[in-house]
């Protein structure tokens, strides 16, 4: 879908806007690559049951990839999605691909919390430093959902899509 728009990028009669409207729920917004797990997924907007049925979803009202704040993602802990997320370690890379850029994040922490611990998707989650962050949430333990597994990461670099795949993906 990227780059498929037939609408002009700028319209002389359109009013100026400082921010793009939020994407509609279910819309593809990025591709999430986790080299340690040998996996990649399309990330969709929204975290409702229909949104994350087959893909990870972006928590509305959290930052978008590469933005200041916390780009927060939720996904099921099933074999198709975050089954092995507990294998992540501090220093592992997580790459988020958009139509314009690659964002390379580095894992800073992994923890288990109660399902009520919504502060993990705040702009600066507890125990994290302000910046351009990524948080992944999923159920814990396997085959149950009475806790949440949380992986936090910090953006370490960005590169334009025109530069090709990042080295972390064998680019």
PDB file of C-alpha atoms in Angstrom:
ATOM      1  CA  UNK A   1       0.000   0.000   0.000  1.00  0.00           C
ATOM      2  CA  UNK A   2       2.970   2.330   0.561  1.00  0.00           C
ATOM      3  CA  UNK A   3       3.377   4.918  -2.136  1.00  0.00           C
ATOM      4  CA  UNK A   4       0.184   3.844  -3.900  1.00  0.00           C
ATOM      5  CA  UNK A   5      -1.707   7.083  -3.304  1.00  0.00           C
ATOM      6  CA  UNK A   6      -2.874   8.961  -6.372  1.00  0.00           C
ATOM      7  CA  UNK A   7      -3.622  12.088  -4.341  1.00  0.00           C
ATOM      8  CA  UNK A   8      -1.188  14.991  -4.699  1.00  0.00           C
ATOM      9  CA  UNK A   9       1.141  15.453  -1.744  1.00  0.00           C
ATOM     10  CA  UNK A  10       0.334  19.171  -1.542  1.00  0.00           C
ATOM     11  CA  UNK A  11      -2.827  20.976  -2.520  1.00  0.00           C
ATOM     12  CA  UNK A  12      -2.748  24.761  -2.859  1.00  0.00           C
ATOM     13  CA  UNK A  13      -6.291  25.104  -1.499  1.00  0.00           C
ATOM     14  CA  UNK A  14      -5.820  22.704   1.441  1.00  0.00           C
ATOM     15  CA  UNK A  15      -5.444  24.260   4.890  1.00  0.00           C
ATOM     16  CA  UNK A  16      -2.111  23.716   6.619  1.00  0.00           C
ATOM     17  CA  UNK A  17      -2.036  20.936   9.194  1.00  0.00           C
ATOM     18  CA  UNK A  18       0.674  20.236  11.742  1.00  0.00           C
ATOM     19  CA  UNK A  19      -0.178  16.547  12.119  1.00  0.00           C
ATOM     20  CA  UNK A  20      -1.558  13.819   9.906  1.00  0.00           C
ATOM     21  CA  UNK A  21      -4.853  12.285  10.990  1.00  0.00           C
ATOM     22  CA  UNK A  22      -4.457   9.024  12.901  1.00  0.00           C
ATOM     23  CA  UNK A  23      -4.656   5.867  10.807  1.00  0.00           C
ATOM     24  CA  UNK A  24      -7.913   3.909  10.821  1.00  0.00           C
ATOM     25  CA  UNK A  25      -8.054   0.762  12.954  1.00  0.00           C
ATOM     26  CA  UNK A  26      -6.876  -2.296  11.042  1.00  0.00           C
ATOM     27  CA  UNK A  27      -4.687  -0.198   8.707  1.00  0.00           C
ATOM     28  CA  UNK A  28      -1.115  -1.410   8.156  1.00  0.00           C
ATOM     29  CA  UNK A  29       1.332   1.096   9.633  1.00  0.00           C
ATOM     30  CA  UNK A  30       4.707  -0.695   9.760  1.00  0.00           C
ATOM     31  CA  UNK A  31       6.588  -3.958   9.595  1.00  0.00           C
ATOM     32  CA  UNK A  32       8.135  -5.260  12.818  1.00  0.00           C
ATOM     33  CA  UNK A  33      11.327  -7.342  12.484  1.00  0.00           C
ATOM     34  CA  UNK A  34      12.805  -9.264  15.420  1.00  0.00           C
ATOM     35  CA  UNK A  35      16.030 -10.926  14.239  1.00  0.00           C
ATOM     36  CA  UNK A  36      16.560 -12.960  17.444  1.00  0.00           C
ATOM     37  CA  UNK A  37      13.240 -14.701  16.808  1.00  0.00           C
ATOM     38  CA  UNK A  38      13.691 -14.870  13.034  1.00  0.00           C
ATOM     39  CA  UNK A  39      10.276 -13.234  12.646  1.00  0.00           C
ATOM     40  CA  UNK A  40       8.561 -10.270  11.060  1.00  0.00           C
ATOM     41  CA  UNK A  41       4.975  -9.054  11.175  1.00  0.00           C
ATOM     42  CA  UNK A  42       2.827  -6.337   9.686  1.00  0.00           C
ATOM     43  CA  UNK A  43       1.753  -3.980  12.484  1.00  0.00           C
ATOM     44  CA  UNK A  44      -1.799  -2.676  12.235  1.00  0.00           C
ATOM     45  CA  UNK A  45      -3.437   0.270  13.949  1.00  0.00           C
ATOM     46  CA  UNK A  46      -5.510  -0.683  16.993  1.00  0.00           C
ATOM     47  CA  UNK A  47      -5.385  -3.293  19.739  1.00  0.00           C
ATOM     48  CA  UNK A  48      -9.002  -4.499  19.748  1.00  0.00           C
ATOM     49  CA  UNK A  49      -9.726  -8.211  19.315  1.00  0.00           C
ATOM     50  CA  UNK A  50     -10.343  -7.848  15.554  1.00  0.00           C
ATOM     51  CA  UNK A  51      -7.257  -5.662  15.061  1.00  0.00           C
ATOM     52  CA  UNK A  52      -4.806  -8.135  16.611  1.00  0.00           C
ATOM     53  CA  UNK A  53      -6.441 -11.342  15.465  1.00  0.00           C
ATOM     54  CA  UNK A  54      -3.506 -12.159  13.160  1.00  0.00           C
ATOM     55  CA  UNK A  55      -1.057  -9.279  13.576  1.00  0.00           C
ATOM     56  CA  UNK A  56       0.439  -7.128  16.307  1.00  0.00           C
ATOM     57  CA  UNK A  57      -1.389  -3.835  16.802  1.00  0.00           C
ATOM     58  CA  UNK A  58      -0.331  -0.302  17.667  1.00  0.00           C
ATOM     59  CA  UNK A  59      -1.868   1.187  20.799  1.00  0.00           C
ATOM     60  CA  UNK A  60      -3.776   4.292  19.632  1.00  0.00           C
ATOM     61  CA  UNK A  61      -2.632   7.508  21.290  1.00  0.00           C
ATOM     62  CA  UNK A  62       0.950   6.260  21.659  1.00  0.00           C
ATOM     63  CA  UNK A  63       3.828   7.543  19.514  1.00  0.00           C
ATOM     64  CA  UNK A  64       4.273   6.377  15.943  1.00  0.00           C
ATOM     65  CA  UNK A  65       7.531   4.648  14.892  1.00  0.00           C
ATOM     66  CA  UNK A  66      10.575   6.833  15.485  1.00  0.00           C
ATOM     67  CA  UNK A  67       8.660   9.606  17.236  1.00  0.00           C
ATOM     68  CA  UNK A  68       9.474  11.016  20.651  1.00  0.00           C
ATOM     69  CA  UNK A  69       7.535   9.011  23.236  1.00  0.00           C
ATOM     70  CA  UNK A  70       6.550   5.348  23.368  1.00  0.00           C
ATOM     71  CA  UNK A  71       5.585   3.432  20.208  1.00  0.00           C
ATOM     72  CA  UNK A  72       3.594   0.682  21.935  1.00  0.00           C
ATOM     73  CA  UNK A  73       2.508  -2.598  20.313  1.00  0.00           C
ATOM     74  CA  UNK A  74       0.323  -5.466  21.556  1.00  0.00           C
ATOM     75  CA  UNK A  75       0.056  -8.969  20.178  1.00  0.00           C
ATOM     76  CA  UNK A  76      -1.234 -12.372  21.129  1.00  0.00           C
ATOM     77  CA  UNK A  77       1.114 -14.944  22.646  1.00  0.00           C
ATOM     78  CA  UNK A  78       0.420 -17.608  20.052  1.00  0.00           C
ATOM     79  CA  UNK A  79       2.648 -19.465  17.611  1.00  0.00           C
ATOM     80  CA  UNK A  80       1.860 -16.958  14.860  1.00  0.00           C
ATOM     81  CA  UNK A  81       2.779 -13.893  16.857  1.00  0.00           C
ATOM     82  CA  UNK A  82       4.715 -13.416  20.127  1.00  0.00           C
ATOM     83  CA  UNK A  83       5.066 -17.071  21.255  1.00  0.00           C
ATOM     84  CA  UNK A  84       8.841 -16.773  21.855  1.00  0.00           C
ATOM     85  CA  UNK A  85       9.004 -13.136  22.958  1.00  0.00           C
ATOM     86  CA  UNK A  86      10.389 -14.254  26.339  1.00  0.00           C
ATOM     87  CA  UNK A  87      13.646 -15.167  24.532  1.00  0.00           C
ATOM     88  CA  UNK A  88      14.451 -11.469  24.015  1.00  0.00           C
ATOM     89  CA  UNK A  89      17.535 -10.186  25.843  1.00  0.00           C
ATOM     90  CA  UNK A  90      18.961  -6.788  26.722  1.00  0.00           C
ATOM     91  CA  UNK A  91      20.865  -5.524  23.678  1.00  0.00           C
ATOM     92  CA  UNK A  92      18.776  -7.414  21.096  1.00  0.00           C
ATOM     93  CA  UNK A  93      17.666  -5.338  18.129  1.00  0.00           C
ATOM     94  CA  UNK A  94      14.091  -4.722  17.033  1.00  0.00           C
ATOM     95  CA  UNK A  95      13.630  -3.072  13.641  1.00  0.00           C
ATOM     96  CA  UNK A  96      10.518  -1.167  12.598  1.00  0.00           C
ATOM     97  CA  UNK A  97      10.116  -0.491   8.885  1.00  0.00           C
ATOM     98  CA  UNK A  98       7.841   2.211   7.490  1.00  0.00           C
ATOM     99  CA  UNK A  99       7.491   3.423   3.924  1.00  0.00           C
ATOM    100  CA  UNK A 100      10.089   6.162   4.498  1.00  0.00           C
ATOM    101  CA  UNK A 101      12.463   4.841   7.195  1.00  0.00           C
ATOM    102  CA  UNK A 102      13.951   2.002   9.156  1.00  0.00           C
ATOM    103  CA  UNK A 103      14.010   2.495  12.940  1.00  0.00           C
ATOM    104  CA  UNK A 104      16.485   0.360  14.875  1.00  0.00           C
ATOM    105  CA  UNK A 105      15.657  -0.116  18.554  1.00  0.00           C
ATOM    106  CA  UNK A 106      17.701  -1.890  21.221  1.00  0.00           C
ATOM    107  CA  UNK A 107      16.074  -3.897  24.005  1.00  0.00           C
ATOM    108  CA  UNK A 108      16.629  -2.303  27.415  1.00  0.00           C
ATOM    109  CA  UNK A 109      14.389  -4.424  29.664  1.00  0.00           C
ATOM    110  CA  UNK A 110      11.987  -7.322  29.881  1.00  0.00           C
ATOM    111  CA  UNK A 111       9.545  -7.797  32.740  1.00  0.00           C
ATOM    112  CA  UNK A 112       6.302  -9.432  33.847  1.00  0.00           C
ATOM    113  CA  UNK A 113       3.445  -7.234  35.091  1.00  0.00           C
ATOM    114  CA  UNK A 114      -0.214  -7.507  36.022  1.00  0.00           C
ATOM    115  CA  UNK A 115      -2.742  -6.874  33.219  1.00  0.00           C
ATOM    116  CA  UNK A 116      -3.741  -3.688  35.054  1.00  0.00           C
ATOM    117  CA  UNK A 117      -0.232  -2.177  34.708  1.00  0.00           C
ATOM    118  CA  UNK A 118      -1.229   0.175  31.888  1.00  0.00           C
ATOM    119  CA  UNK A 119       1.638   2.519  32.750  1.00  0.00           C
ATOM    120  CA  UNK A 120       3.898   0.347  30.544  1.00  0.00           C
ATOM    121  CA  UNK A 121       2.459   2.100  27.466  1.00  0.00           C
ATOM    122  CA  UNK A 122       2.775   5.638  28.850  1.00  0.00           C
ATOM    123  CA  UNK A 123       5.124   8.037  27.001  1.00  0.00           C
ATOM    124  CA  UNK A 124       7.840   7.203  29.567  1.00  0.00           C
ATOM    125  CA  UNK A 125       7.183   3.802  31.155  1.00  0.00           C
ATOM    126  CA  UNK A 126       8.453   3.163  34.700  1.00  0.00           C
ATOM    127  CA  UNK A 127      12.165   2.400  34.718  1.00  0.00           C
ATOM    128  CA  UNK A 128      12.746   3.874  31.248  1.00  0.00           C
ATOM    129  CA  UNK A 129      14.397   7.150  30.267  1.00  0.00           C
ATOM    130  CA  UNK A 130      12.534   9.705  28.109  1.00  0.00           C
ATOM    131  CA  UNK A 131      13.246   9.398  24.414  1.00  0.00           C
ATOM    132  CA  UNK A 132      12.075   7.523  21.356  1.00  0.00           C
ATOM    133  CA  UNK A 133      10.906   4.247  22.841  1.00  0.00           C
ATOM    134  CA  UNK A 134       9.265   0.978  21.790  1.00  0.00           C
ATOM    135  CA  UNK A 135       7.204  -1.270  24.067  1.00  0.00           C
ATOM    136  CA  UNK A 136       5.816  -4.681  23.131  1.00  0.00           C
ATOM    137  CA  UNK A 137       3.128  -6.274  25.306  1.00  0.00           C
ATOM    138  CA  UNK A 138       1.770  -9.823  25.209  1.00  0.00           C
ATOM    139  CA  UNK A 139       0.125 -12.341  27.507  1.00  0.00           C
ATOM    140  CA  UNK A 140       2.071 -14.378  30.036  1.00  0.00           C
ATOM    141  CA  UNK A 141       2.580 -17.232  30.718  1.00  0.00           C
ATOM    142  CA  UNK A 142       2.206 -19.260  27.553  1.00  0.00           C
ATOM    143  CA  UNK A 143      -1.354 -20.461  26.986  1.00  0.00           C
ATOM    144  CA  UNK A 144      -2.717 -18.176  29.712  1.00  0.00           C
ATOM    145  CA  UNK A 145      -3.279 -14.467  30.225  1.00  0.00           C
ATOM    146  CA  UNK A 146      -3.195 -13.605  33.913  1.00  0.00           C
ATOM    147  CA  UNK A 147       0.009 -11.568  33.499  1.00  0.00           C
ATOM    148  CA  UNK A 148       1.691  -9.542  30.763  1.00  0.00           C
ATOM    149  CA  UNK A 149       5.182  -9.944  29.308  1.00  0.00           C
ATOM    150  CA  UNK A 150       6.674  -6.541  28.503  1.00  0.00           C
ATOM    151  CA  UNK A 151       9.714  -5.790  26.321  1.00  0.00           C
ATOM    152  CA  UNK A 152      11.053  -2.219  26.319  1.00  0.00           C
ATOM    153  CA  UNK A 153      13.515  -0.827  23.761  1.00  0.00           C
ATOM    154  CA  UNK A 154      15.119   2.518  22.894  1.00  0.00           C
ATOM    155  CA  UNK A 155      15.760   3.899  19.400  1.00  0.00           C
ATOM    156  CA  UNK A 156      19.481   3.775  18.644  1.00  0.00           C
ATOM    157  CA  UNK A 157      19.415   4.888  15.023  1.00  0.00           C
ATOM    158  CA  UNK A 158      17.296   5.577  11.975  1.00  0.00           C
ATOM    159  CA  UNK A 159      18.023   5.229   8.287  1.00  0.00           C
ATOM    160  CA  UNK A 160      15.997   6.173   5.224  1.00  0.00           C
ATOM    161  CA  UNK A 161      14.381   3.379   3.233  1.00  0.00           C
ATOM    162  CA  UNK A 162      16.362   4.556   0.210  1.00  0.00           C
ATOM    163  CA  UNK A 163      19.563   3.384   1.981  1.00  0.00           C
ATOM    164  CA  UNK A 164      18.416  -0.248   1.758  1.00  0.00           C
ATOM    165  CA  UNK A 165      18.014  -2.833   4.511  1.00  0.00           C
ATOM    166  CA  UNK A 166      19.817  -2.051   7.755  1.00  0.00           C
ATOM    167  CA  UNK A 167      22.884  -4.096   8.682  1.00  0.00           C
ATOM    168  CA  UNK A 168      20.944  -5.637  11.572  1.00  0.00           C
ATOM    169  CA  UNK A 169      18.822  -7.451   8.968  1.00  0.00           C
ATOM    170  CA  UNK A 170      21.729  -8.417   6.748  1.00  0.00           C
ATOM    171  CA  UNK A 171      21.320  -5.278   4.610  1.00  0.00           C
TER     172      UNK A 171
END
